[in-house]
Amino acid sequence: MHRSLWSADSQSVATAVGVDLVVLTLIDARLHVLLTSRESELFASLPALPGGWVHPDENLDDAAMRELSEETGLARLRTHQEQLRSYGEVSRDSRGRVFSVAYLVLAPGAPDPAPDSAAGRGWTPVDEALGLRLARDHNRILADGLDRARAKLEYTSLATVFCPAEFTVAELRGVYEAVWGRSLDPRNFHRKMTGTPGLLVECGRLRQEGPGRPAALYRAGRTRVLNPPFVREP
Amino acid sequence: MHRSLWSADSQSVATAVGVDLVVLTLIDARLHVLLTSRESELFASLPALPGGWVHPDENLDDAAMRELSEETGLARLRTHQEQLRSYGEVSRDSRGRVFSVAYLVLAPGAPDPAPDSAAGRGWTPVDEALGLRLARDHNRILADGLDRARAKLEYTSLATVFCPAEFTVAELRGVYEAVWGRSLDPRNFHRKMTGTPGLLVECGRLRQEGPGRPAALYRAGRTRVLNPPFVREP
DNA sequence: GATGTAATTCGTCGTTCTGACGAGATATCA
DNA sequence: TGATATCTCGTCAGAACGACGAATTACATC
């Protein structure tokens, strides 16, 4: 970035920067991603990740959060958001040179507003979404977001943001099983999670629904890094 | 990204996208970062990370690699490059709305061309660079790049790209010690690295320089993921 | 109620991995 | 020749994990 900003050789086509969101949540113990269908013009009916342009006076993170609350009523609190990566293939948008900064958002289950708002597909099971043809390069963005989410469960306490404020160890295990797509041993999982100092704080109360012994309620503690990590082997 | 690309409300200021590079290498067992000083106008004399604009017909990765070879003669082979993250604070560049996609590049020691080319500072020890005031938000970009590099040594074979094609276990350990800034037990390190299947391939020859028993030469194997990871505790 | 089923939680056992460290092998240096 | 330095192999105790048994405590049904 050493030459003038408007020199002809470097900026002769329209350049636009947008954000795209991979919003994941858990519904009925299945991982869902938020899709919309309100693409204009060229990508007429293809489902797409929610997103929009970055306003001139707006930081990247703010643009992502604005789009998030526009598409869903999800508050910034009780969700986790992080930048995923950027996509800038020359031909990814035929309207011009369009860069996209993708964000990964994890939201607790049973997201507040019915995500139908904009005639979109709304919450879609991820295994179903992976089979769809999405607009632009959104298939790849979704895949990258899933990779990131799956990897982060290994070494962070991020699974707790999929849960309500108070949750049981079994609920937390359900998050791992849904995101990783495999079942985990309840006993070893319980030992790992309750044995990591500062990860879970016991509420002191129990909850029981359905058969079986009532489960202790926990809330997320201060520990945000799992050390040693909880690795998925095979 | 649903409205027209050129609608007034979303794109009323000039928007530019550039790449910035955090290029790390090892010189004399110390981690160095490549800095330049050829900032124009406003950031006159502040040292900066190398970088430049993304050309209209150029993919992001290609722009990063072009800048890399312009600033250094480093070939794409024998280096590792990956996208780090993007920076788009409104006020990060007073010339207009400038987004930057940062890349992390790891290069083997003794980088080919003396990196003086553009009257820059060239290779700078990272602890020294962290104390400098860099142009724009490059201090943060550098810090993010270092975090990424340090973290990746834990669970990947990335340390090998800092080494020449054939190297000893002690050399590899020197990479970890330089990047992490702490010393490691030579015996446990040797056990871990030679014990991970497919990580190192023995060349069959020895090398000795200076006193001590000659060391076996290895080259990087196919294993690129360290499982279980090699974690730094304290 | 008595019994079966289901879910949570605590324990056990053997294996693997790690940190700390001893010690032999093999070079250079004085 | 001896001192020193470095690489490499071993040992040992403790931590962590996978597999799994079993006790606790609810619900469901007879």
Short mmCIF file of C-alpha atoms (C1' of nucleotides) in Angstrom, two decimals:
data_model
loop_
_atom_site.label_atom_id
_atom_site.label_comp_id
_atom_site.label_asym_id
_atom_site.label_seq_id
_atom_site.Cartn_x
_atom_site.Cartn_y
_atom_site.Cartn_z
CA MET A 1 0.00 0.00 0.00
CA HIS A 2 2.61 2.45 -0.99
CA ARG A 3 1.18 4.12 -4.01
CA SER A 4 -1.60 6.61 -4.12
CA LEU A 5 -4.96 5.22 -3.28
CA TRP A 6 -6.48 6.21 -6.58
CA SER A 7 -3.70 5.49 -8.98
CA ALA A 8 -5.10 4.01 -12.15
CA ASP A 9 -3.17 0.80 -12.17
CA SER A 10 -4.36 -0.41 -8.85
CA GLN A 11 -7.95 0.72 -8.57
CA SER A 12 -9.55 0.87 -11.95
CA VAL A 13 -12.63 -1.24 -11.24
CA ALA A 14 -15.32 -0.85 -8.67
CA THR A 15 -14.35 -2.50 -5.43
CA ALA A 16 -16.79 -3.43 -2.74
CA VAL A 17 -16.36 -5.10 0.62
CA GLY A 18 -19.07 -7.06 2.35
CA VAL A 19 -19.51 -9.42 5.21
CA ASP A 20 -21.00 -12.89 5.11
CA LEU A 21 -22.12 -14.73 8.19
CA VAL A 22 -21.99 -18.39 9.06
CA VAL A 23 -24.53 -18.46 11.88
CA LEU A 24 -24.74 -21.80 13.63
CA THR A 25 -27.21 -22.92 16.23
CA LEU A 26 -28.63 -26.07 17.70
CA ILE A 27 -32.25 -27.04 17.12
CA ASP A 28 -33.54 -30.38 18.32
CA ALA A 29 -30.01 -31.60 18.91
CA ARG A 30 -29.06 -30.93 15.30
CA LEU A 31 -26.69 -28.29 14.02
CA HIS A 32 -28.40 -25.68 11.85
CA VAL A 33 -27.08 -22.83 9.74
CA LEU A 34 -28.96 -19.68 8.84
CA LEU A 35 -29.64 -19.29 5.11
CA THR A 36 -31.47 -16.60 3.21
CA SER A 37 -32.82 -16.56 -0.29
CA ARG A 38 -33.16 -12.91 -0.94
CA GLU A 39 -30.40 -12.63 -3.44
CA SER A 40 -30.99 -10.01 -6.07
CA GLU A 41 -30.33 -10.22 -9.74
CA LEU A 42 -27.84 -12.81 -10.76
CA PHE A 43 -28.08 -15.36 -8.04
CA ALA A 44 -31.79 -15.19 -8.17
CA SER A 45 -33.08 -18.10 -6.25
CA LEU A 46 -30.01 -19.69 -4.79
CA PRO A 47 -29.90 -19.83 -1.03
CA ALA A 48 -27.10 -17.83 0.50
CA LEU A 49 -25.47 -17.01 3.76
CA PRO A 50 -26.76 -13.82 5.32
CA GLY A 51 -24.59 -10.81 4.71
CA GLY A 52 -24.37 -7.32 3.34
CA TRP A 53 -22.12 -4.43 2.48
CA VAL A 54 -19.85 -2.77 4.94
CA HIS A 55 -20.97 0.82 5.33
CA PRO A 56 -18.39 3.53 4.75
CA ASP A 57 -18.33 4.61 8.36
CA GLU A 58 -18.57 1.18 9.87
CA ASN A 59 -15.98 -1.18 11.24
CA LEU A 60 -15.91 -4.74 9.97
CA ASP A 61 -17.07 -6.23 13.24
CA ASP A 62 -19.85 -3.70 13.51
CA ALA A 63 -21.06 -4.50 10.02
CA ALA A 64 -21.17 -8.17 10.86
CA MET A 65 -23.11 -7.52 14.05
CA ARG A 66 -25.53 -5.21 12.29
CA GLU A 67 -26.25 -7.82 9.68
CA LEU A 68 -26.68 -10.38 12.39
CA SER A 69 -29.32 -8.39 14.18
CA GLU A 70 -30.98 -7.44 10.92
CA GLU A 71 -31.35 -11.02 9.84
CA THR A 72 -32.12 -12.40 13.25
CA GLY A 73 -32.99 -10.63 16.43
CA LEU A 74 -30.02 -12.25 18.06
CA ALA A 75 -28.42 -10.03 20.60
CA ARG A 76 -24.72 -9.62 20.71
CA LEU A 77 -24.79 -10.99 24.20
CA ARG A 78 -25.27 -14.70 24.47
CA THR A 79 -23.62 -15.29 21.11
CA HIS A 80 -20.05 -15.75 20.05
CA GLN A 81 -18.73 -14.09 16.94
CA GLU A 82 -15.31 -14.14 15.37
CA GLN A 83 -13.82 -13.34 12.04
CA LEU A 84 -13.43 -16.43 9.91
CA ARG A 85 -11.40 -15.36 6.90
CA SER A 86 -11.68 -13.30 3.75
CA TYR A 87 -12.55 -14.30 0.23
CA GLY A 88 -11.47 -12.31 -2.78
CA GLU A 89 -11.44 -14.48 -5.87
CA VAL A 90 -11.57 -12.30 -8.93
CA SER A 91 -14.57 -14.04 -10.36
CA ARG A 92 -16.56 -14.69 -7.23
CA ASP A 93 -19.11 -12.00 -8.12
CA SER A 94 -19.83 -10.97 -11.65
CA ARG A 95 -21.05 -7.54 -10.63
CA GLY A 96 -17.53 -6.35 -10.00
CA ARG A 97 -14.67 -6.89 -7.65
CA VAL A 98 -16.28 -8.00 -4.43
CA PHE A 99 -14.38 -8.97 -1.33
CA SER A 100 -16.08 -10.67 1.52
CA VAL A 101 -15.00 -10.96 5.13
CA ALA A 102 -16.71 -13.98 6.60
CA TYR A 103 -17.70 -14.23 10.23
CA LEU A 104 -18.54 -17.23 12.31
CA VAL A 105 -21.39 -16.77 14.77
CA LEU A 106 -22.47 -19.32 17.34
CA ALA A 107 -25.87 -18.80 18.90
CA PRO A 108 -27.63 -20.66 21.68
CA GLY A 109 -30.36 -23.06 20.74
CA ALA A 110 -33.93 -22.00 20.08
CA PRO A 111 -32.96 -18.66 18.53
CA ASP A 112 -35.37 -15.92 19.47
CA PRO A 113 -37.09 -14.74 16.32
CA ALA A 114 -38.36 -17.17 13.78
CA PRO A 115 -35.72 -16.67 11.14
CA ASP A 116 -38.19 -16.56 8.30
CA SER A 117 -38.21 -12.80 8.16
CA ALA A 118 -36.91 -12.27 4.68
CA ALA A 119 -38.53 -15.06 2.77
CA GLY A 120 -35.42 -17.09 3.25
CA ARG A 121 -34.93 -20.69 4.00
CA GLY A 122 -34.17 -19.86 7.59
CA TRP A 123 -32.49 -22.37 9.82
CA THR A 124 -31.31 -25.29 7.77
CA PRO A 125 -29.70 -28.48 9.04
CA VAL A 126 -26.05 -28.31 8.08
CA ASP A 127 -25.90 -31.71 6.47
CA GLU A 128 -28.76 -30.56 4.28
CA ALA A 129 -27.14 -27.21 3.59
CA LEU A 130 -23.93 -28.92 2.54
CA GLY A 131 -25.87 -30.69 -0.18
CA LEU A 132 -27.37 -27.50 -1.57
CA ARG A 133 -25.83 -25.31 -4.18
CA LEU A 134 -25.39 -21.99 -2.48
CA ALA A 135 -24.86 -18.60 -4.05
CA ARG A 136 -21.40 -17.49 -5.05
CA ASP A 137 -18.64 -19.20 -3.02
CA HIS A 138 -20.84 -19.68 0.01
CA ASN A 139 -20.44 -23.44 -0.08
CA ARG A 140 -16.80 -23.00 0.69
CA ILE A 141 -17.41 -20.34 3.32
CA LEU A 142 -19.84 -22.64 5.07
CA ALA A 143 -17.36 -25.49 4.96
CA ASP A 144 -14.63 -23.28 6.39
CA GLY A 145 -16.95 -22.12 9.16
CA LEU A 146 -17.83 -25.66 10.08
CA ASP A 147 -14.18 -26.63 10.16
CA ARG A 148 -13.44 -23.74 12.47
CA ALA A 149 -16.32 -24.51 14.78
CA ARG A 150 -15.44 -28.18 14.98
CA ALA A 151 -11.81 -27.44 15.66
CA LYS A 152 -12.56 -24.85 18.32
CA LEU A 153 -14.63 -27.24 20.38
CA GLU A 154 -11.45 -29.18 20.90
CA TYR A 155 -9.50 -26.57 22.76
CA THR A 156 -11.98 -23.94 23.93
CA SER A 157 -15.10 -23.72 26.01
CA LEU A 158 -17.04 -22.51 23.00
CA ALA A 159 -19.58 -25.30 23.14
CA THR A 160 -21.18 -23.55 26.09
CA VAL A 161 -22.48 -20.71 23.92
CA PHE A 162 -24.74 -23.18 22.17
CA CYS A 163 -26.36 -23.87 25.53
CA PRO A 164 -28.72 -21.75 27.60
CA ALA A 165 -27.29 -19.95 30.59
CA GLU A 166 -27.80 -22.98 32.79
CA PHE A 167 -27.26 -26.38 31.31
CA THR A 168 -26.43 -29.96 32.16
CA VAL A 169 -23.36 -31.92 31.22
CA ALA A 170 -25.53 -34.01 28.95
CA GLU A 171 -26.68 -30.92 27.10
CA LEU A 172 -23.11 -29.88 26.62
CA ARG A 173 -22.28 -33.32 25.36
CA GLY A 174 -25.17 -33.00 22.92
CA VAL A 175 -23.46 -29.93 21.49
CA TYR A 176 -20.25 -31.82 20.86
CA GLU A 177 -22.10 -34.74 19.36
CA ALA A 178 -24.13 -32.50 17.06
CA VAL A 179 -21.19 -30.43 15.88
CA TRP A 180 -18.79 -33.32 15.52
CA GLY A 181 -21.37 -35.73 14.24
CA ARG A 182 -20.31 -38.57 16.45
CA SER A 183 -21.32 -39.95 19.79
CA LEU A 184 -19.20 -39.60 22.89
CA ASP A 185 -18.93 -41.70 26.01
CA PRO A 186 -21.06 -39.97 28.66
CA ARG A 187 -18.80 -41.03 31.51
CA ASN A 188 -15.52 -39.92 30.05
CA PHE A 189 -17.10 -36.70 28.81
CA HIS A 190 -18.44 -35.98 32.26
CA ARG A 191 -15.04 -36.61 33.81
CA LYS A 192 -13.29 -34.35 31.31
CA MET A 193 -15.66 -31.42 31.59
CA THR A 194 -16.19 -31.43 35.33
CA GLY A 195 -12.53 -32.17 35.87
CA THR A 196 -11.24 -29.13 34.01
CA PRO A 197 -10.80 -26.42 36.64
CA GLY A 198 -12.92 -23.32 36.09
CA LEU A 199 -14.73 -24.63 33.04
CA LEU A 200 -18.09 -25.34 34.67
CA VAL A 201 -19.57 -23.77 37.77
CA GLU A 202 -22.18 -25.80 39.59
CA CYS A 203 -25.44 -23.95 40.18
CA GLY A 204 -26.40 -26.18 43.06
CA ARG A 205 -29.74 -27.13 41.59
CA LEU A 206 -30.84 -30.13 39.65
CA ARG A 207 -33.02 -30.58 36.65
CA GLN A 208 -34.81 -33.60 35.47
CA GLU A 209 -36.93 -34.13 32.48
CA GLY A 210 -37.88 -37.52 31.29
CA PRO A 211 -36.55 -40.64 32.88
CA GLY A 212 -33.24 -41.04 34.60
CA ARG A 213 -31.43 -39.52 37.47
CA PRO A 214 -31.71 -35.71 37.64
CA ALA A 215 -28.70 -33.85 36.33
CA ALA A 216 -26.79 -31.09 38.04
CA LEU A 217 -27.07 -27.67 36.46
CA TYR A 218 -23.94 -25.75 35.55
CA ARG A 219 -23.11 -22.42 34.04
CA ALA A 220 -20.02 -21.55 32.03
CA GLY A 221 -17.01 -20.68 34.13
CA ARG A 222 -14.08 -18.41 33.44
CA THR A 223 -11.89 -20.99 31.77
CA ARG A 224 -12.06 -20.50 28.04
CA VAL A 225 -9.17 -22.67 26.99
CA LEU A 226 -9.24 -26.43 27.35
CA ASN A 227 -5.82 -27.59 28.37
CA PRO A 228 -5.17 -30.38 27.64
CA PRO A 229 -7.55 -30.26 24.69
CA PHE A 230 -10.45 -32.60 24.22
CA VAL A 231 -9.47 -34.21 20.95
CA ARG A 232 -11.57 -36.22 18.57
CA GLU A 233 -9.45 -39.04 17.29
CA PRO A 234 -10.67 -41.09 14.38
CA MET B 1 -24.72 -7.95 -0.28
CA HIS B 2 -28.17 -7.63 -1.59
CA ARG B 3 -28.33 -4.16 -2.96
CA SER B 4 -26.72 -2.84 -6.06
CA LEU B 5 -22.99 -2.63 -5.95
CA TRP B 6 -22.94 1.07 -6.57
CA SER B 7 -25.84 2.26 -4.52
CA ALA B 8 -25.02 5.53 -2.87
CA ASP B 9 -25.68 4.60 0.72
CA SER B 10 -23.25 1.76 0.84
CA GLN B 11 -20.35 2.83 -1.33
CA SER B 12 -19.99 6.54 -1.20
CA VAL B 13 -16.29 6.70 -0.37
CA ALA B 14 -13.34 5.26 -2.17
CA THR B 15 -12.67 1.73 -1.04
CA ALA B 16 -9.38 -0.01 -1.46
CA VAL B 17 -8.16 -3.45 -0.52
CA GLY B 18 -4.58 -4.33 0.11
CA VAL B 19 -2.51 -7.12 1.56
CA ASP B 20 0.01 -6.88 4.38
CA LEU B 21 2.58 -9.54 5.09
CA VAL B 22 4.00 -10.79 8.35
CA VAL B 23 7.11 -12.52 7.05
CA LEU B 24 9.00 -14.42 9.70
CA THR B 25 12.35 -16.09 9.47
CA LEU B 26 15.15 -17.28 11.68
CA ILE B 27 18.50 -15.56 11.67
CA ASP B 28 21.15 -16.58 14.16
CA ALA B 29 18.63 -18.51 16.19
CA ARG B 30 16.48 -15.42 16.62
CA LEU B 31 13.09 -14.80 15.12
CA HIS B 32 13.04 -11.90 12.66
CA VAL B 33 10.26 -10.09 10.85
CA LEU B 34 10.55 -8.25 7.57
CA LEU B 35 9.90 -4.53 7.83
CA THR B 36 10.02 -1.80 5.21
CA SER B 37 10.17 1.93 5.55
CA ARG B 38 9.01 3.08 2.19
CA GLU B 39 5.75 4.48 3.34
CA SER B 40 4.51 7.38 1.33
CA GLU B 41 2.89 10.55 2.54
CA LEU B 42 1.32 10.33 5.93
CA PHE B 43 3.24 7.59 7.60
CA ALA B 44 6.43 9.02 6.33
CA SER B 45 9.16 7.41 8.26
CA LEU B 46 7.42 4.76 10.28
CA PRO B 47 8.52 1.23 9.62
CA ALA B 48 5.78 -0.97 8.23
CA LEU B 49 5.01 -4.50 7.22
CA PRO B 50 5.52 -5.14 3.52
CA GLY B 51 2.36 -5.01 1.47
CA GLY B 52 0.53 -3.42 -1.40
CA TRP B 53 -2.73 -3.11 -3.24
CA VAL B 54 -4.60 -6.01 -4.67
CA HIS B 55 -4.78 -5.59 -8.42
CA PRO B 56 -8.18 -5.66 -10.06
CA ASP B 57 -7.54 -8.91 -11.86
CA GLU B 58 -5.67 -10.60 -9.05
CA ASN B 59 -6.74 -13.04 -6.41
CA LEU B 60 -5.92 -12.29 -2.80
CA ASP B 61 -3.40 -15.08 -2.46
CA ASP B 62 -1.72 -14.05 -5.70
CA ALA B 63 -1.41 -10.48 -4.53
CA ALA B 64 0.23 -11.63 -1.33
CA MET B 65 2.67 -13.83 -3.20
CA ARG B 66 3.47 -11.08 -5.68
CA GLU B 67 4.24 -8.69 -2.87
CA LEU B 68 6.35 -11.33 -1.22
CA SER B 69 8.53 -11.84 -4.25
CA GLU B 70 8.70 -8.10 -4.90
CA GLU B 71 9.94 -7.38 -1.41
CA THR B 72 12.13 -10.43 -1.11
CA GLY B 73 13.24 -12.87 -3.70
CA LEU B 74 11.67 -15.63 -1.70
CA ALA B 75 10.22 -18.30 -3.88
CA ARG B 76 6.80 -19.65 -3.19
CA LEU B 77 8.39 -23.04 -2.71
CA ARG B 78 10.20 -23.52 0.54
CA THR B 79 7.96 -21.05 2.31
CA HIS B 80 4.63 -21.39 4.01
CA GLN B 81 1.95 -18.79 3.54
CA GLU B 82 -1.53 -18.54 4.92
CA GLN B 83 -4.15 -15.89 5.34
CA LEU B 84 -4.04 -14.39 8.79
CA ARG B 85 -7.11 -12.18 9.07
CA SER B 86 -8.52 -8.93 7.76
CA TYR B 87 -8.44 -5.46 9.22
CA GLY B 88 -10.97 -2.82 8.36
CA GLU B 89 -11.16 -0.22 11.08
CA VAL B 90 -12.72 2.92 9.69
CA SER B 91 -9.85 5.10 10.78
CA ARG B 92 -6.96 2.81 10.06
CA ASP B 93 -5.89 4.82 7.03
CA SER B 94 -6.65 8.49 6.66
CA ARG B 95 -6.45 8.36 2.89
CA GLY B 96 -9.82 6.67 2.68
CA ARG B 97 -11.49 3.42 3.47
CA VAL B 98 -8.72 0.87 3.30
CA PHE B 99 -9.14 -2.78 4.08
CA SER B 100 -6.19 -5.03 4.52
CA VAL B 101 -5.98 -8.78 4.31
CA ALA B 102 -2.97 -9.88 6.30
CA TYR B 103 -0.91 -12.94 5.45
CA LEU B 104 1.50 -14.90 7.55
CA VAL B 105 4.60 -16.12 5.74
CA LEU B 106 7.22 -18.39 7.23
CA ALA B 107 10.52 -18.58 5.43
CA PRO B 108 13.57 -20.74 6.04
CA GLY B 109 16.57 -19.16 7.69
CA ALA B 110 19.14 -17.13 5.80
CA PRO B 111 16.61 -15.74 3.32
CA ASP B 112 18.06 -15.43 -0.15
CA PRO B 113 18.23 -11.76 -1.02
CA ALA B 114 19.42 -9.23 1.42
CA PRO B 115 16.09 -7.62 2.22
CA ASP B 116 17.45 -4.12 1.99
CA SER B 117 16.05 -3.56 -1.45
CA ALA B 118 13.66 -0.73 -0.73
CA ALA B 119 15.59 1.28 1.80
CA GLY B 120 13.69 -0.50 4.51
CA ARG B 121 14.77 -1.75 7.84
CA GLY B 122 14.88 -5.25 6.50
CA TRP B 123 14.94 -8.21 8.83
CA THR B 124 14.29 -7.03 12.35
CA PRO B 125 14.34 -9.13 15.50
CA VAL B 126 10.75 -9.51 16.61
CA ASP B 127 11.30 -8.43 20.18
CA GLU B 128 12.81 -5.27 18.78
CA ALA B 129 10.00 -4.84 16.27
CA LEU B 130 7.42 -5.19 19.02
CA GLY B 131 8.95 -2.19 20.72
CA LEU B 132 8.78 -0.01 17.62
CA ARG B 133 5.87 2.12 16.61
CA LEU B 134 4.83 0.73 13.27
CA ALA B 135 2.70 2.36 10.60
CA ARG B 136 -1.06 2.20 10.82
CA ASP B 137 -2.30 -0.86 12.75
CA HIS B 138 0.73 -2.94 11.88
CA ASN B 139 1.65 -3.42 15.51
CA ARG B 140 -1.51 -5.37 16.00
CA ILE B 141 -1.12 -7.29 12.76
CA LEU B 142 2.37 -8.30 13.80
CA ALA B 143 1.14 -9.42 17.20
CA ASP B 144 -1.63 -11.46 15.61
CA GLY B 145 0.84 -13.06 13.25
CA LEU B 146 3.14 -14.01 16.09
CA ASP B 147 0.25 -15.50 18.02
CA ARG B 148 -0.73 -17.57 15.03
CA ALA B 149 2.80 -18.78 14.41
CA ARG B 150 3.33 -19.70 18.03
CA ALA B 151 0.05 -21.54 18.23
CA LYS B 152 0.63 -23.45 15.02
CA LEU B 153 3.92 -24.88 16.21
CA GLU B 154 1.91 -26.71 18.82
CA TYR B 155 -0.16 -28.85 16.52
CA THR B 156 1.49 -28.76 13.11
CA SER B 157 4.84 -29.55 11.55
CA LEU B 158 5.22 -25.94 10.53
CA ALA B 159 8.47 -25.47 12.37
CA THR B 160 10.19 -27.43 9.62
CA VAL B 161 9.69 -24.66 7.08
CA PHE B 162 12.04 -22.50 9.11
CA CYS B 163 14.73 -25.11 8.57
CA PRO B 164 16.72 -25.97 5.46
CA ALA B 165 15.72 -29.06 3.54
CA GLU B 166 17.90 -31.23 5.75
CA PHE B 167 18.16 -30.42 9.40
CA THR B 168 18.93 -31.89 12.79
CA VAL B 169 16.58 -32.32 15.70
CA ALA B 170 18.52 -29.66 17.54
CA GLU B 171 17.94 -27.20 14.72
CA LEU B 172 14.25 -27.92 14.86
CA ARG B 173 14.32 -27.42 18.58
CA GLY B 174 16.02 -24.10 17.99
CA VAL B 175 13.01 -23.05 15.94
CA TYR B 176 10.64 -23.80 18.76
CA GLU B 177 12.83 -22.08 21.27
CA ALA B 178 13.17 -18.98 19.11
CA VAL B 179 9.48 -18.72 18.27
CA TRP B 180 8.24 -19.54 21.73
CA GLY B 181 10.98 -17.69 23.52
CA ARG B 182 11.68 -20.43 26.00
CA SER B 183 14.07 -23.32 26.25
CA LEU B 184 12.99 -26.91 25.88
CA ASP B 185 14.43 -30.12 27.24
CA PRO B 186 16.53 -31.62 24.42
CA ARG B 187 15.77 -35.20 25.43
CA ASN B 188 12.03 -34.89 25.66
CA PHE B 189 11.93 -32.85 22.48
CA HIS B 190 13.93 -35.49 20.68
CA ARG B 191 11.61 -38.21 21.89
CA LYS B 192 8.52 -36.29 20.83
CA MET B 193 9.67 -35.38 17.35
CA THR B 194 11.30 -38.65 16.40
CA GLY B 195 8.47 -40.54 18.02
CA THR B 196 5.69 -38.95 15.97
CA PRO B 197 5.17 -41.25 12.98
CA GLY B 198 5.82 -39.65 9.61
CA LEU B 199 6.96 -36.33 10.98
CA LEU B 200 10.67 -36.70 10.33
CA VAL B 201 12.40 -38.89 7.76
CA GLU B 202 15.96 -39.85 8.52
CA CYS B 203 18.40 -39.01 5.74
CA GLY B 204 20.92 -41.57 6.93
CA ARG B 205 23.76 -39.11 7.18
CA LEU B 206 25.20 -37.24 10.09
CA ARG B 207 26.37 -33.72 10.55
CA GLN B 208 28.63 -32.29 13.08
CA GLU B 209 29.77 -28.79 13.63
CA GLY B 210 31.39 -27.67 16.78
CA PRO B 211 31.81 -29.96 19.69
CA GLY B 212 29.57 -32.83 20.65
CA ARG B 213 28.33 -35.98 19.12
CA PRO B 214 27.30 -35.66 15.46
CA ALA B 215 23.58 -35.32 14.87
CA ALA B 216 21.44 -37.31 12.49
CA LEU B 217 20.01 -35.40 9.55
CA TYR B 218 16.30 -35.47 8.83
CA ARG B 219 13.94 -34.00 6.30
CA ALA B 220 10.29 -33.17 6.80
CA GLY B 221 7.96 -36.12 6.39
CA ARG B 222 4.37 -36.25 5.28
CA THR B 223 2.80 -35.77 8.68
CA ARG B 224 1.64 -32.17 8.97
CA VAL B 225 -0.50 -32.47 12.06
CA LEU B 226 0.96 -33.18 15.47
CA ASN B 227 -1.38 -35.48 17.31
CA PRO B 228 -1.20 -35.35 20.25
CA PRO B 229 -0.02 -31.74 20.08
CA PHE B 230 3.22 -30.51 21.54
CA VAL B 231 1.90 -27.99 24.03
CA ARG B 232 3.77 -25.26 25.84
CA GLU B 233 2.47 -25.10 29.36
CA PRO B 234 3.44 -22.20 31.54
"C1'" DG C 1 -46.03 -50.87 45.17
"C1'" DA C 2 -42.79 -53.92 42.37
"C1'" DT C 3 -40.28 -54.08 38.35
"C1'" DG C 4 -38.01 -52.51 34.20
"C1'" DT C 5 -35.85 -48.81 31.75
"C1'" DA C 6 -33.15 -44.76 31.29
"C1'" DA C 7 -30.00 -41.16 32.44
"C1'" DT C 8 -26.49 -39.22 35.63
"C1'" DT C 9 -22.49 -39.79 38.27
"C1'" DC C 10 -18.61 -42.15 40.50
"C1'" DG C 11 -14.79 -45.67 40.11
"C1'" DT C 12 -11.45 -49.00 38.17
"C1'" DC C 13 -7.96 -50.73 35.08
"C1'" DG C 14 -4.56 -50.69 31.62
"C1'" DT C 15 -2.31 -47.80 28.16
"C1'" DT C 16 -0.21 -43.77 26.46
"C1'" DC C 17 1.98 -39.44 27.00
"C1'" DT C 18 4.67 -36.23 29.54
"C1'" DG C 19 8.18 -33.90 32.58
"C1'" DA C 20 12.33 -34.54 35.08
"C1'" DC C 21 16.49 -36.44 34.84
"C1'" DG C 22 20.43 -40.11 34.57
"C1'" DA C 23 23.83 -41.87 31.59
"C1'" DG C 24 26.30 -43.52 27.48
"C1'" DA C 25 28.19 -42.16 22.80
"C1'" DT C 26 31.04 -39.22 20.16
"C1'" DA C 27 32.74 -35.19 18.74
"C1'" DT C 28 36.03 -30.63 19.68
"C1'" DC C 29 39.33 -28.09 22.48
"C1'" DA C 30 43.22 -27.39 25.52
"C1'" DT D 1 44.99 -37.33 27.76
"C1'" DG D 2 41.42 -35.04 29.94
"C1'" DA D 3 37.72 -31.49 30.03
"C1'" DT D 4 33.71 -30.11 27.79
"C1'" DA D 5 29.79 -30.09 24.80
"C1'" DT D 6 26.16 -32.20 22.26
"C1'" DC D 7 23.32 -36.00 20.67
"C1'" DT D 8 20.82 -40.02 21.84
"C1'" DC D 9 18.82 -43.69 24.59
"C1'" DG D 10 16.59 -45.06 29.08
"C1'" DT D 11 14.14 -44.83 33.42
"C1'" DC D 12 10.54 -43.50 36.47
"C1'" DA D 13 6.59 -41.32 38.44
"C1'" DG D 14 2.45 -38.82 37.53
"C1'" DA D 15 -1.27 -37.14 34.45
"C1'" DA D 16 -4.73 -38.10 31.07
"C1'" DC D 17 -7.44 -41.08 28.37
"C1'" DG D 18 -10.40 -45.03 26.43
"C1'" DA D 19 -13.17 -48.75 27.79
"C1'" DC D 20 -16.21 -50.21 30.86
"C1'" DG D 21 -18.52 -51.66 35.56
"C1'" DA D 22 -21.69 -50.15 38.77
"C1'" DA D 23 -24.37 -47.28 42.05
"C1'" DT D 24 -27.95 -43.57 42.22
"C1'" DT D 25 -32.39 -41.86 41.12
"C1'" DA D 26 -35.79 -40.62 38.28
"C1'" DC D 27 -40.10 -42.31 35.06
"C1'" DA D 28 -43.26 -45.96 33.01
"C1'" DT D 29 -45.98 -49.83 33.34
"C1'" DC D 30 -47.94 -53.54 35.32
#
